Amino acid sequence: MHVRTVLLTLCIAAVIGSAPAVAQQAALVPSQPTLAPLVEKVAPAVVNISVLSRSPVQDNPLLRDPFFRRFFELPDPDKIPPQMSAGSGVIVDAGKGYVITNHHVVDKATEIVVTLRDRRQFKAKLIGSDSATDIALVQIEADRLTQLPLADSDKVRVGDYALAIGNPFGLGQTVTMGIVSALGRSGINAEGYEDFIQTDASINPGNSGGALVSLSGELIGINTAIIAPSGGNVGIGFAVSSNMARSVMDQLIRYGEVQRGRLGFVVQDLTPDIAKAIGISTTSEGAVVVQVEPGSAADKAGIKAGDVVTALGGRAVRGASDLRNRIGLTRVGEDVELKILRNGSERRLRARVERGSSSPQAAALQTDKGAVIPRLRGATVRDIGPGMPMYGKVQGIVVAEVEAGSPAAARGLRAGDVIVAVNRKPVRNVAEFQAALQEAGRVVALDVMRGDMSLFILIT
């Protein structure tokens, strides 16, 4: 027998002889890890949304002019087919057929069609939409729906695993996996109310309005935006937190719109440098009140410039943006409890939310004798002397003049402002003011009176 034939026969015999042992060893190997059971549970709650909307060309006034159309041989705008777009949504109430999606998915829609995972299709009714948070709510009439429970997104941690489910590029339902990369992201839209969860789970065009799901099968966010320099996913996606989405949904159901709340104060982030300047722990978190509007809800509640808001409604405040978001999404007329720090002491105050909004501001100064302090430029300050209206009534220094175009003018400092303290240390004249500035660290906190209004100006 040929040598190669002998070797082949021996190999086959060895394999056949070892087959029972191989099978026994395979039985001891655990099954491969899989997320399939989780996906099978939550995926039916994620829907595809098709939208018909008017083409911008249809609203062009020139196309409405028959003479203009005939002269340029342009089509009748009423015969231009509507635009079609696709996105995603999440069923959050199976009984009532409520589906959360993005505002930009359904904006200006003339018809909204929801397609379920089992391929059933339903025309949807728009309950309400909010551009500031990019959240919209639609409703379908259907049975046998699956809903996703909304998680408490405050409990989400950086590093948690997350699934993104949606309809990327109109391909149909797709699942991707990643982790929570960051929390509390904002600044994508300066006019918006933002509390984004950042994730590296692949989010692409068409995923908008889809679900960001925890491994416990709860909805932690509504996929909304991506940073895509190349037009595709680069691992930086953003989802509106479930707590914000819940607040918006509640108001859309109740009012059909979001009624923005306000308390009538201006706040700024509490940084370690600012905390040190006002004499509290540098590890403290919260938002510093820099201005209180006279007669506002905050003023009536007893909030003062310089207070540090550390909690709202029993939940810790992470910063100015967090506080603004939560007040803005609180129902108008609702009473809220604020926990504040004032001169190192903790207090609890109650305020009734009003309707409206406000924006932060800062300031800068210069002394009256021409001695320019680099970070305090543009204003002249003087001692409060006889003949001045506030003489004998208040101790401090007065801003006598603010140069047009100076940093002080650009940041809102006004002539007539009275500075009463630097880093909580009272100042009675310009000499004490200069000395206090020299003793201050990187951050200077000024207590300022402007008429009957108190301001807290932070200079970094």
Short mmCIF file of C-alpha atoms in Angstrom, two decimals:
data_model
loop_
_atom_site.label_atom_id
_atom_site.label_comp_id
_atom_site.label_asym_id
_atom_site.label_seq_id
_atom_site.Cartn_x
_atom_site.Cartn_y
_atom_site.Cartn_z
CA MET A 1 0.00 0.00 0.00
CA HIS A 2 1.23 3.44 -0.87
CA VAL A 3 2.61 5.45 2.05
CA ARG A 4 0.15 8.40 1.52
CA THR A 5 -2.79 5.98 1.49
CA VAL A 6 -1.64 4.42 4.76
CA LEU A 7 -1.34 7.82 6.45
CA LEU A 8 -4.80 8.91 5.24
CA THR A 9 -6.37 5.69 6.54
CA LEU A 10 -4.75 6.15 9.94
CA CYS A 11 -6.02 9.78 10.17
CA ILE A 12 -9.60 8.79 9.36
CA ALA A 13 -9.46 6.02 11.93
CA ALA A 14 -8.18 8.44 14.56
CA VAL A 15 -10.98 10.91 13.87
CA ILE A 16 -13.68 8.23 13.97
CA GLY A 17 -12.25 6.79 17.12
CA SER A 18 -12.13 10.16 18.87
CA ALA A 19 -15.62 11.31 17.78
CA PRO A 20 -17.36 10.34 21.06
CA ALA A 21 -14.69 12.17 23.06
CA VAL A 22 -15.05 15.32 20.91
CA ALA A 23 -18.83 15.27 21.31
CA GLN A 24 -18.50 14.85 25.06
CA GLN A 25 -16.06 17.79 25.27
CA ALA A 26 -18.39 20.01 23.17
CA ALA A 27 -21.22 19.29 25.57
CA LEU A 28 -19.14 20.79 28.36
CA VAL A 29 -18.59 24.11 26.48
CA PRO A 30 -21.18 26.73 27.59
CA SER A 31 -23.43 28.31 24.98
CA GLN A 32 -22.20 31.50 23.35
CA PRO A 33 -23.21 34.76 25.09
CA THR A 34 -26.03 36.49 23.22
CA LEU A 35 -28.34 39.47 23.52
CA ALA A 36 -30.97 37.80 21.34
CA PRO A 37 -33.47 37.24 24.20
CA LEU A 38 -33.27 40.92 25.16
CA VAL A 39 -33.68 42.05 21.55
CA GLU A 40 -36.66 39.74 21.06
CA LYS A 41 -38.27 41.30 24.13
CA VAL A 42 -37.75 45.01 23.35
CA ALA A 43 -37.55 45.23 19.55
CA PRO A 44 -41.35 45.00 18.97
CA ALA A 45 -41.70 48.31 20.84
CA VAL A 46 -39.52 50.13 18.29
CA VAL A 47 -41.31 51.25 15.13
CA ASN A 48 -40.46 52.73 11.77
CA ILE A 49 -42.01 56.10 10.95
CA SER A 50 -42.64 57.25 7.38
CA VAL A 51 -43.52 60.90 6.86
CA LEU A 52 -45.02 62.76 3.94
CA SER A 53 -44.43 66.51 3.95
CA ARG A 54 -44.81 69.41 1.56
CA SER A 55 -41.79 70.24 -0.53
CA PRO A 56 -40.32 73.69 0.25
CA VAL A 57 -40.72 74.45 -3.45
CA GLN A 58 -44.49 74.20 -3.04
CA ASP A 59 -44.48 77.14 -0.65
CA ASN A 60 -42.42 79.38 -2.95
CA PRO A 61 -44.63 82.44 -3.64
CA LEU A 62 -43.17 82.81 -7.13
CA LEU A 63 -44.52 79.42 -8.14
CA ARG A 64 -47.96 80.59 -7.07
CA ASP A 65 -47.85 83.25 -9.78
CA PRO A 66 -49.28 81.74 -13.03
CA PHE A 67 -47.45 84.30 -15.20
CA PHE A 68 -44.10 83.46 -13.57
CA ARG A 69 -44.72 79.72 -14.05
CA ARG A 70 -45.65 80.14 -17.73
CA PHE A 71 -42.68 82.42 -18.43
CA PHE A 72 -40.14 80.00 -16.91
CA GLU A 73 -42.08 76.83 -17.75
CA LEU A 74 -42.26 75.75 -14.15
CA PRO A 75 -44.62 73.09 -12.74
CA ASP A 76 -47.81 73.77 -10.83
CA PRO A 77 -46.82 73.59 -7.11
CA ASP A 78 -49.99 71.66 -6.32
CA LYS A 79 -48.82 68.89 -8.64
CA ILE A 80 -45.36 68.53 -7.12
CA PRO A 81 -45.22 65.21 -5.25
CA PRO A 82 -44.73 65.43 -1.48
CA GLN A 83 -41.39 64.69 0.13
CA MET A 84 -40.89 61.36 1.87
CA SER A 85 -38.64 60.75 4.84
CA ALA A 86 -38.13 58.00 7.37
CA GLY A 87 -37.26 57.78 11.02
CA SER A 88 -37.96 55.71 14.11
CA GLY A 89 -40.15 55.80 17.17
CA VAL A 90 -40.75 54.00 20.48
CA ILE A 91 -44.06 52.76 21.87
CA VAL A 92 -44.24 53.96 25.47
CA ASP A 93 -47.92 53.30 26.19
CA ALA A 94 -49.41 50.22 24.53
CA GLY A 95 -52.90 50.86 25.89
CA LYS A 96 -53.20 54.37 24.45
CA GLY A 97 -50.94 53.82 21.45
CA TYR A 98 -48.49 56.60 22.34
CA VAL A 99 -45.25 56.63 20.33
CA ILE A 100 -42.33 58.96 21.15
CA THR A 101 -40.13 60.16 18.30
CA ASN A 102 -38.10 63.24 17.36
CA HIS A 103 -39.57 66.61 16.49
CA HIS A 104 -37.40 66.82 13.38
CA VAL A 105 -38.76 63.45 12.17
CA VAL A 106 -42.40 64.63 12.05
CA ASP A 107 -41.90 68.38 11.62
CA LYS A 108 -44.27 69.82 8.95
CA ALA A 109 -45.67 66.35 8.24
CA THR A 110 -48.90 66.09 6.25
CA GLU A 111 -49.14 62.35 6.91
CA ILE A 112 -47.42 60.07 9.42
CA VAL A 113 -47.40 56.28 9.00
CA VAL A 114 -46.14 53.95 11.73
CA THR A 115 -44.93 50.48 10.73
CA LEU A 116 -44.62 47.87 13.47
CA ARG A 117 -42.09 45.09 13.56
CA ASP A 118 -44.80 42.62 12.50
CA ARG A 119 -45.29 44.81 9.37
CA ARG A 120 -48.67 46.19 10.38
CA GLN A 121 -49.08 49.83 9.33
CA PHE A 122 -51.16 52.58 10.95
CA LYS A 123 -51.72 56.24 10.25
CA ALA A 124 -50.66 58.26 13.27
CA LYS A 125 -52.09 61.38 14.90
CA LEU A 126 -49.66 64.05 16.07
CA ILE A 127 -50.37 64.80 19.73
CA GLY A 128 -47.70 67.47 20.07
CA SER A 129 -44.12 68.37 19.26
CA ASP A 130 -41.39 70.38 20.98
CA SER A 131 -38.50 71.72 18.92
CA ALA A 132 -36.45 72.85 21.95
CA THR A 133 -36.00 69.26 23.17
CA ASP A 134 -36.53 67.63 19.74
CA ILE A 135 -39.24 65.37 21.16
CA ALA A 136 -42.62 64.63 19.56
CA LEU A 137 -45.51 62.37 20.51
CA VAL A 138 -47.81 60.59 18.05
CA GLN A 139 -50.68 58.19 18.63
CA ILE A 140 -51.92 55.12 16.76
CA GLU A 141 -55.04 53.02 17.20
CA ALA A 142 -53.85 49.42 17.36
CA ASP A 143 -54.02 46.36 19.55
CA ARG A 144 -51.37 43.81 20.53
CA LEU A 145 -48.74 46.50 21.03
CA THR A 146 -45.52 46.13 23.02
CA GLN A 147 -44.30 49.07 25.09
CA LEU A 148 -40.91 49.92 26.53
CA PRO A 149 -40.83 51.02 30.19
CA LEU A 150 -39.08 54.35 30.74
CA ALA A 151 -36.03 54.08 33.00
CA ASP A 152 -34.86 56.65 35.52
CA SER A 153 -32.03 58.08 33.41
CA ASP A 154 -30.46 59.66 36.51
CA LYS A 155 -29.36 56.15 37.44
CA VAL A 156 -27.54 55.55 34.14
CA ARG A 157 -23.76 55.44 34.52
CA VAL A 158 -20.91 56.03 32.12
CA GLY A 159 -19.74 52.58 31.03
CA ASP A 160 -23.18 50.96 31.08
CA TYR A 161 -23.93 48.83 28.03
CA ALA A 162 -26.67 50.11 25.72
CA LEU A 163 -28.50 48.97 22.59
CA ALA A 164 -29.55 51.40 19.87
CA ILE A 165 -32.57 50.20 17.89
CA GLY A 166 -33.93 52.06 14.88
CA ASN A 167 -34.30 52.33 11.14
CA PRO A 168 -30.93 53.53 9.78
CA PHE A 169 -30.93 54.69 6.16
CA GLY A 170 -34.42 53.23 5.78
CA LEU A 171 -33.03 49.69 5.84
CA GLY A 172 -35.53 48.43 8.39
CA GLN A 173 -35.11 47.67 12.05
CA THR A 174 -31.46 47.37 13.05
CA VAL A 175 -29.81 46.76 16.44
CA THR A 176 -26.37 48.03 17.43
CA MET A 177 -24.52 47.82 20.71
CA GLY A 178 -22.15 50.09 22.61
CA ILE A 179 -21.68 51.76 25.94
CA VAL A 180 -22.77 55.01 27.54
CA SER A 181 -19.82 57.29 26.77
CA ALA A 182 -20.88 60.41 28.71
CA LEU A 183 -23.85 61.97 30.50
CA GLY A 184 -25.41 65.42 30.65
CA ARG A 185 -24.10 66.54 27.27
CA SER A 186 -25.37 69.92 26.05
CA GLY A 187 -24.40 72.78 23.75
CA ILE A 188 -25.39 71.12 20.47
CA ASN A 189 -28.26 73.56 20.04
CA ALA A 190 -27.75 76.82 21.93
CA GLU A 191 -31.48 77.53 21.97
CA GLY A 192 -32.48 74.04 23.09
CA TYR A 193 -33.11 72.32 26.40
CA GLU A 194 -30.52 69.56 26.38
CA ASP A 195 -29.62 66.63 28.60
CA PHE A 196 -28.05 64.16 26.18
CA ILE A 197 -26.71 60.70 26.85
CA GLN A 198 -23.68 60.13 24.62
CA THR A 199 -23.10 56.64 23.26
CA ASP A 200 -20.81 54.88 20.82
CA ALA A 201 -23.58 52.48 19.76
CA SER A 202 -23.92 53.11 16.02
CA ILE A 203 -26.55 55.77 15.29
CA ASN A 204 -27.07 56.86 11.69
CA PRO A 205 -29.62 58.88 9.69
CA GLY A 206 -32.95 57.13 10.14
CA ASN A 207 -32.17 56.12 13.72
CA SER A 208 -33.66 59.43 14.88
CA GLY A 209 -36.49 58.81 17.31
CA GLY A 210 -35.36 55.25 18.01
CA ALA A 211 -34.61 53.63 21.34
CA LEU A 212 -31.50 53.56 23.47
CA VAL A 213 -32.11 50.57 25.72
CA SER A 214 -30.38 49.30 28.84
CA LEU A 215 -29.51 45.65 29.36
CA SER A 216 -32.45 45.47 31.76
CA GLY A 217 -34.78 46.19 28.85
CA GLU A 218 -35.71 49.77 29.81
CA LEU A 219 -35.74 52.88 27.65
CA ILE A 220 -32.94 55.20 28.79
CA GLY A 221 -32.99 57.60 25.84
CA ILE A 222 -34.42 58.65 22.47
CA ASN A 223 -31.72 58.59 19.79
CA THR A 224 -31.55 62.08 18.34
CA ALA A 225 -28.28 63.34 16.90
CA ILE A 226 -24.82 62.35 15.75
CA ILE A 227 -21.52 64.09 15.10
CA ALA A 228 -20.72 62.92 11.59
CA PRO A 229 -17.92 64.83 9.80
CA SER A 230 -17.94 62.19 7.05
CA GLY A 231 -21.73 61.83 6.91
CA GLY A 232 -21.79 58.48 8.73
CA ASN A 233 -21.37 57.18 12.23
CA VAL A 234 -18.04 57.92 13.93
CA GLY A 235 -18.97 56.64 17.39
CA ILE A 236 -20.43 59.87 18.82
CA GLY A 237 -24.20 59.70 19.09
CA PHE A 238 -26.64 61.47 21.38
CA ALA A 239 -29.94 60.45 22.92
CA VAL A 240 -32.43 62.63 24.82
CA SER A 241 -32.54 61.23 28.35
CA SER A 242 -35.67 59.30 29.29
CA ASN A 243 -36.40 61.64 32.22
CA MET A 244 -36.49 64.64 29.89
CA ALA A 245 -38.53 62.73 27.32
CA ARG A 246 -41.03 61.74 30.05
CA SER A 247 -41.43 65.37 31.18
CA VAL A 248 -42.03 66.55 27.62
CA MET A 249 -44.47 63.71 26.92
CA ASP A 250 -46.51 64.51 30.03
CA GLN A 251 -46.91 68.13 28.94
CA LEU A 252 -47.70 67.24 25.32
CA ILE A 253 -50.46 64.92 26.51
CA ARG A 254 -51.86 67.52 28.89
CA TYR A 255 -51.47 70.74 26.88
CA GLY A 256 -50.49 69.72 23.35
CA GLU A 257 -47.34 71.82 23.85
CA VAL A 258 -44.59 72.39 26.40
CA GLN A 259 -45.19 75.34 28.70
CA ARG A 260 -41.74 76.52 29.76
CA GLY A 261 -41.31 77.16 33.45
CA ARG A 262 -39.20 79.86 35.09
CA LEU A 263 -38.38 81.09 38.55
CA GLY A 264 -36.90 84.45 37.60
CA PHE A 265 -33.22 84.04 38.39
CA VAL A 266 -30.01 83.73 36.42
CA VAL A 267 -27.59 80.94 37.34
CA GLN A 268 -24.03 79.91 36.55
CA ASP A 269 -22.14 76.63 36.98
CA LEU A 270 -20.51 76.10 40.36
CA THR A 271 -16.85 75.32 39.71
CA PRO A 272 -14.20 74.42 42.32
CA ASP A 273 -12.65 77.88 41.92
CA ILE A 274 -15.99 79.61 42.46
CA ALA A 275 -16.76 77.35 45.43
CA LYS A 276 -13.44 78.32 47.01
CA ALA A 277 -14.09 82.00 46.34
CA ILE A 278 -17.46 81.95 48.15
CA GLY A 279 -16.23 79.78 50.99
CA ILE A 280 -17.84 76.38 50.42
CA SER A 281 -16.44 72.91 49.72
CA THR A 282 -14.71 72.66 46.35
CA THR A 283 -16.37 69.28 45.84
CA SER A 284 -19.85 70.80 46.01
CA GLU A 285 -22.11 70.55 42.94
CA GLY A 286 -24.87 72.93 41.95
CA ALA A 287 -25.62 76.26 40.30
CA VAL A 288 -24.78 79.72 41.60
CA VAL A 289 -27.53 82.35 41.54
CA VAL A 290 -26.02 85.49 39.98
CA GLN A 291 -29.18 87.55 39.58
CA VAL A 292 -32.72 87.56 40.99
CA GLU A 293 -35.48 89.43 39.17
CA PRO A 294 -37.49 91.66 41.54
CA GLY A 295 -41.03 90.38 42.03
CA SER A 296 -40.28 87.03 40.44
CA ALA A 297 -41.09 83.62 41.93
CA ALA A 298 -37.48 83.29 43.08
CA ASP A 299 -37.61 86.70 44.77
CA LYS A 300 -40.89 85.83 46.52
CA ALA A 301 -39.38 82.54 47.70
CA GLY A 302 -36.48 84.38 49.35
CA ILE A 303 -33.71 83.33 46.94
CA LYS A 304 -30.82 85.80 46.86
CA ALA A 305 -27.89 86.43 44.55
CA GLY A 306 -24.96 84.34 45.76
CA ASP A 307 -27.09 81.38 46.84
CA VAL A 308 -25.98 77.99 45.54
CA VAL A 309 -28.83 75.72 44.42
CA THR A 310 -27.79 72.15 45.18
CA ALA A 311 -31.10 70.29 44.71
CA LEU A 312 -34.46 70.78 43.03
CA GLY A 313 -37.43 68.64 44.00
CA GLY A 314 -35.22 66.32 46.04
CA ARG A 315 -32.86 65.59 43.12
CA ALA A 316 -29.28 66.88 43.09
CA VAL A 317 -28.47 69.71 40.66
CA ARG A 318 -25.42 68.98 38.49
CA GLY A 319 -25.01 72.50 37.13
CA ALA A 320 -26.67 75.54 35.56
CA SER A 321 -27.80 73.71 32.43
CA ASP A 322 -29.32 70.89 34.48
CA LEU A 323 -31.23 73.36 36.67
CA ARG A 324 -32.43 75.35 33.64
CA ASN A 325 -33.64 72.19 31.91
CA ARG A 326 -35.57 70.93 34.90
CA ILE A 327 -37.23 74.23 35.73
CA GLY A 328 -38.04 74.77 32.06
CA LEU A 329 -39.81 71.41 31.89
CA THR A 330 -41.69 71.82 35.18
CA ARG A 331 -45.38 72.53 34.79
CA VAL A 332 -46.35 76.17 35.18
CA GLY A 333 -48.03 76.73 38.56
CA GLU A 334 -46.33 73.78 40.25
CA ASP A 335 -44.57 74.30 43.59
CA VAL A 336 -40.96 73.12 43.76
CA GLU A 337 -38.56 72.76 46.67
CA LEU A 338 -35.03 74.10 46.31
CA LYS A 339 -32.16 73.20 48.60
CA ILE A 340 -29.63 76.03 48.74
CA LEU A 341 -26.38 76.95 50.44
CA ARG A 342 -26.15 80.50 51.76
CA ASN A 343 -22.99 81.57 53.56
CA GLY A 344 -22.21 77.90 54.17
CA SER A 345 -25.59 77.12 55.75
CA GLU A 346 -28.16 74.84 54.11
CA ARG A 347 -31.72 76.06 53.61
CA ARG A 348 -34.86 74.77 51.93
CA LEU A 349 -37.16 77.14 50.06
CA ARG A 350 -40.35 76.64 48.05
CA ALA A 351 -41.20 78.52 44.87
CA ARG A 352 -44.08 78.43 42.41
CA VAL A 353 -43.00 77.97 38.80
CA GLU A 354 -43.98 80.78 36.43
CA ARG A 355 -44.05 80.82 32.65
CA GLY A 356 -41.02 82.12 30.72
CA SER A 357 -37.20 81.87 30.56
CA SER A 358 -33.99 83.78 31.18
CA SER A 359 -30.31 83.70 30.19
CA PRO A 360 -27.03 84.07 32.09
CA GLN A 361 -24.68 87.02 32.02
CA ALA A 362 -21.29 88.07 33.46
CA ALA A 363 -19.33 91.30 34.13
CA ALA A 364 -15.90 92.99 34.37
CA LEU A 365 -14.44 96.10 36.09
CA GLN A 366 -11.63 98.65 36.32
CA THR A 367 -10.67 100.89 39.27
CA ASP A 368 -11.09 104.69 39.30
CA LYS A 369 -7.45 105.71 39.60
CA GLY A 370 -6.33 104.27 36.29
CA ALA A 371 -4.73 101.20 37.81
CA VAL A 372 -5.75 98.56 35.28
CA ILE A 373 -6.33 95.09 36.65
CA PRO A 374 -6.15 92.70 33.64
CA ARG A 375 -9.35 90.80 34.30
CA LEU A 376 -11.31 93.88 35.52
CA ARG A 377 -11.24 96.28 32.62
CA GLY A 378 -13.61 98.92 31.34
CA ALA A 379 -15.32 100.58 34.32
CA THR A 380 -14.56 103.42 36.76
CA VAL A 381 -15.48 102.97 40.41
CA ARG A 382 -15.60 105.56 43.21
CA ASP A 383 -16.31 105.83 46.91
CA ILE A 384 -19.90 106.60 47.85
CA GLY A 385 -19.68 110.24 48.92
CA PRO A 386 -21.97 112.98 50.19
CA GLY A 387 -24.55 114.02 47.63
CA MET A 388 -24.98 110.51 46.25
CA PRO A 389 -28.48 109.02 46.73
CA MET A 390 -27.12 105.92 48.48
CA TYR A 391 -24.80 107.85 50.86
CA GLY A 392 -25.38 106.73 54.45
CA LYS A 393 -27.76 103.98 53.30
CA VAL A 394 -25.36 101.38 51.99
CA GLN A 395 -21.66 100.61 52.38
CA GLY A 396 -19.72 99.89 49.20
CA ILE A 397 -18.38 101.54 46.07
CA VAL A 398 -20.28 102.85 43.08
CA VAL A 399 -19.59 102.22 39.39
CA ALA A 400 -19.41 105.78 38.14
CA GLU A 401 -18.76 105.16 34.46
CA VAL A 402 -18.53 102.31 31.96
CA GLU A 403 -16.59 102.84 28.73
CA ALA A 404 -18.48 102.10 25.54
CA GLY A 405 -17.13 98.99 23.82
CA SER A 406 -15.13 97.89 26.85
CA PRO A 407 -15.28 94.35 28.29
CA ALA A 408 -17.32 95.77 31.19
CA ALA A 409 -19.89 97.25 28.82
CA ALA A 410 -19.97 94.14 26.64
CA ARG A 411 -20.68 91.93 29.67
CA GLY A 412 -23.47 94.09 31.05
CA LEU A 413 -21.98 96.16 33.89
CA ARG A 414 -23.83 99.46 34.26
CA ALA A 415 -23.06 102.87 35.68
CA GLY A 416 -24.79 103.21 39.03
CA ASP A 417 -24.12 99.62 40.14
CA VAL A 418 -22.99 99.42 43.77
CA ILE A 419 -20.40 96.79 44.71
CA VAL A 420 -20.79 95.82 48.36
CA ALA A 421 -18.53 92.76 48.70
CA VAL A 422 -15.70 90.82 47.04
CA ASN A 423 -15.68 87.07 47.65
CA ARG A 424 -18.20 87.67 50.47
CA LYS A 425 -15.87 90.19 52.14
CA PRO A 426 -17.60 93.60 52.53
CA VAL A 427 -15.85 96.58 50.97
CA ARG A 428 -16.51 100.17 52.12
CA ASN A 429 -14.28 102.11 49.74
CA VAL A 430 -12.08 101.83 46.68
CA ALA A 431 -8.96 101.09 48.75
CA GLU A 432 -10.63 98.09 50.40
CA PHE A 433 -11.97 97.02 47.00
CA GLN A 434 -8.46 97.04 45.48
CA ALA A 435 -7.05 95.15 48.46
CA ALA A 436 -9.79 92.53 48.24
CA LEU A 437 -9.13 92.04 44.52
CA GLN A 438 -5.44 91.48 45.20
CA GLU A 439 -6.25 88.89 47.88
CA ALA A 440 -8.75 87.06 45.68
CA GLY A 441 -7.77 83.93 43.82
CA ARG A 442 -8.46 83.13 40.17
CA VAL A 443 -12.19 83.70 40.64
CA VAL A 444 -13.66 86.96 41.92
CA ALA A 445 -17.24 86.98 43.21
CA LEU A 446 -18.85 90.41 43.46
CA ASP A 447 -22.03 91.23 45.38
CA VAL A 448 -23.69 94.04 43.42
CA MET A 449 -26.81 96.14 44.03
CA ARG A 450 -28.62 97.58 41.03
CA GLY A 451 -31.59 99.61 42.18
CA ASP A 452 -33.77 97.18 44.16
CA MET A 453 -32.14 94.16 42.51
CA SER A 454 -29.25 92.11 43.90
CA LEU A 455 -26.68 90.61 41.52
CA PHE A 456 -23.91 88.09 42.03
CA ILE A 457 -21.20 88.62 39.44
CA LEU A 458 -18.50 86.00 38.90
CA ILE A 459 -15.28 87.01 37.16
CA THR A 460 -12.95 84.23 36.06
#
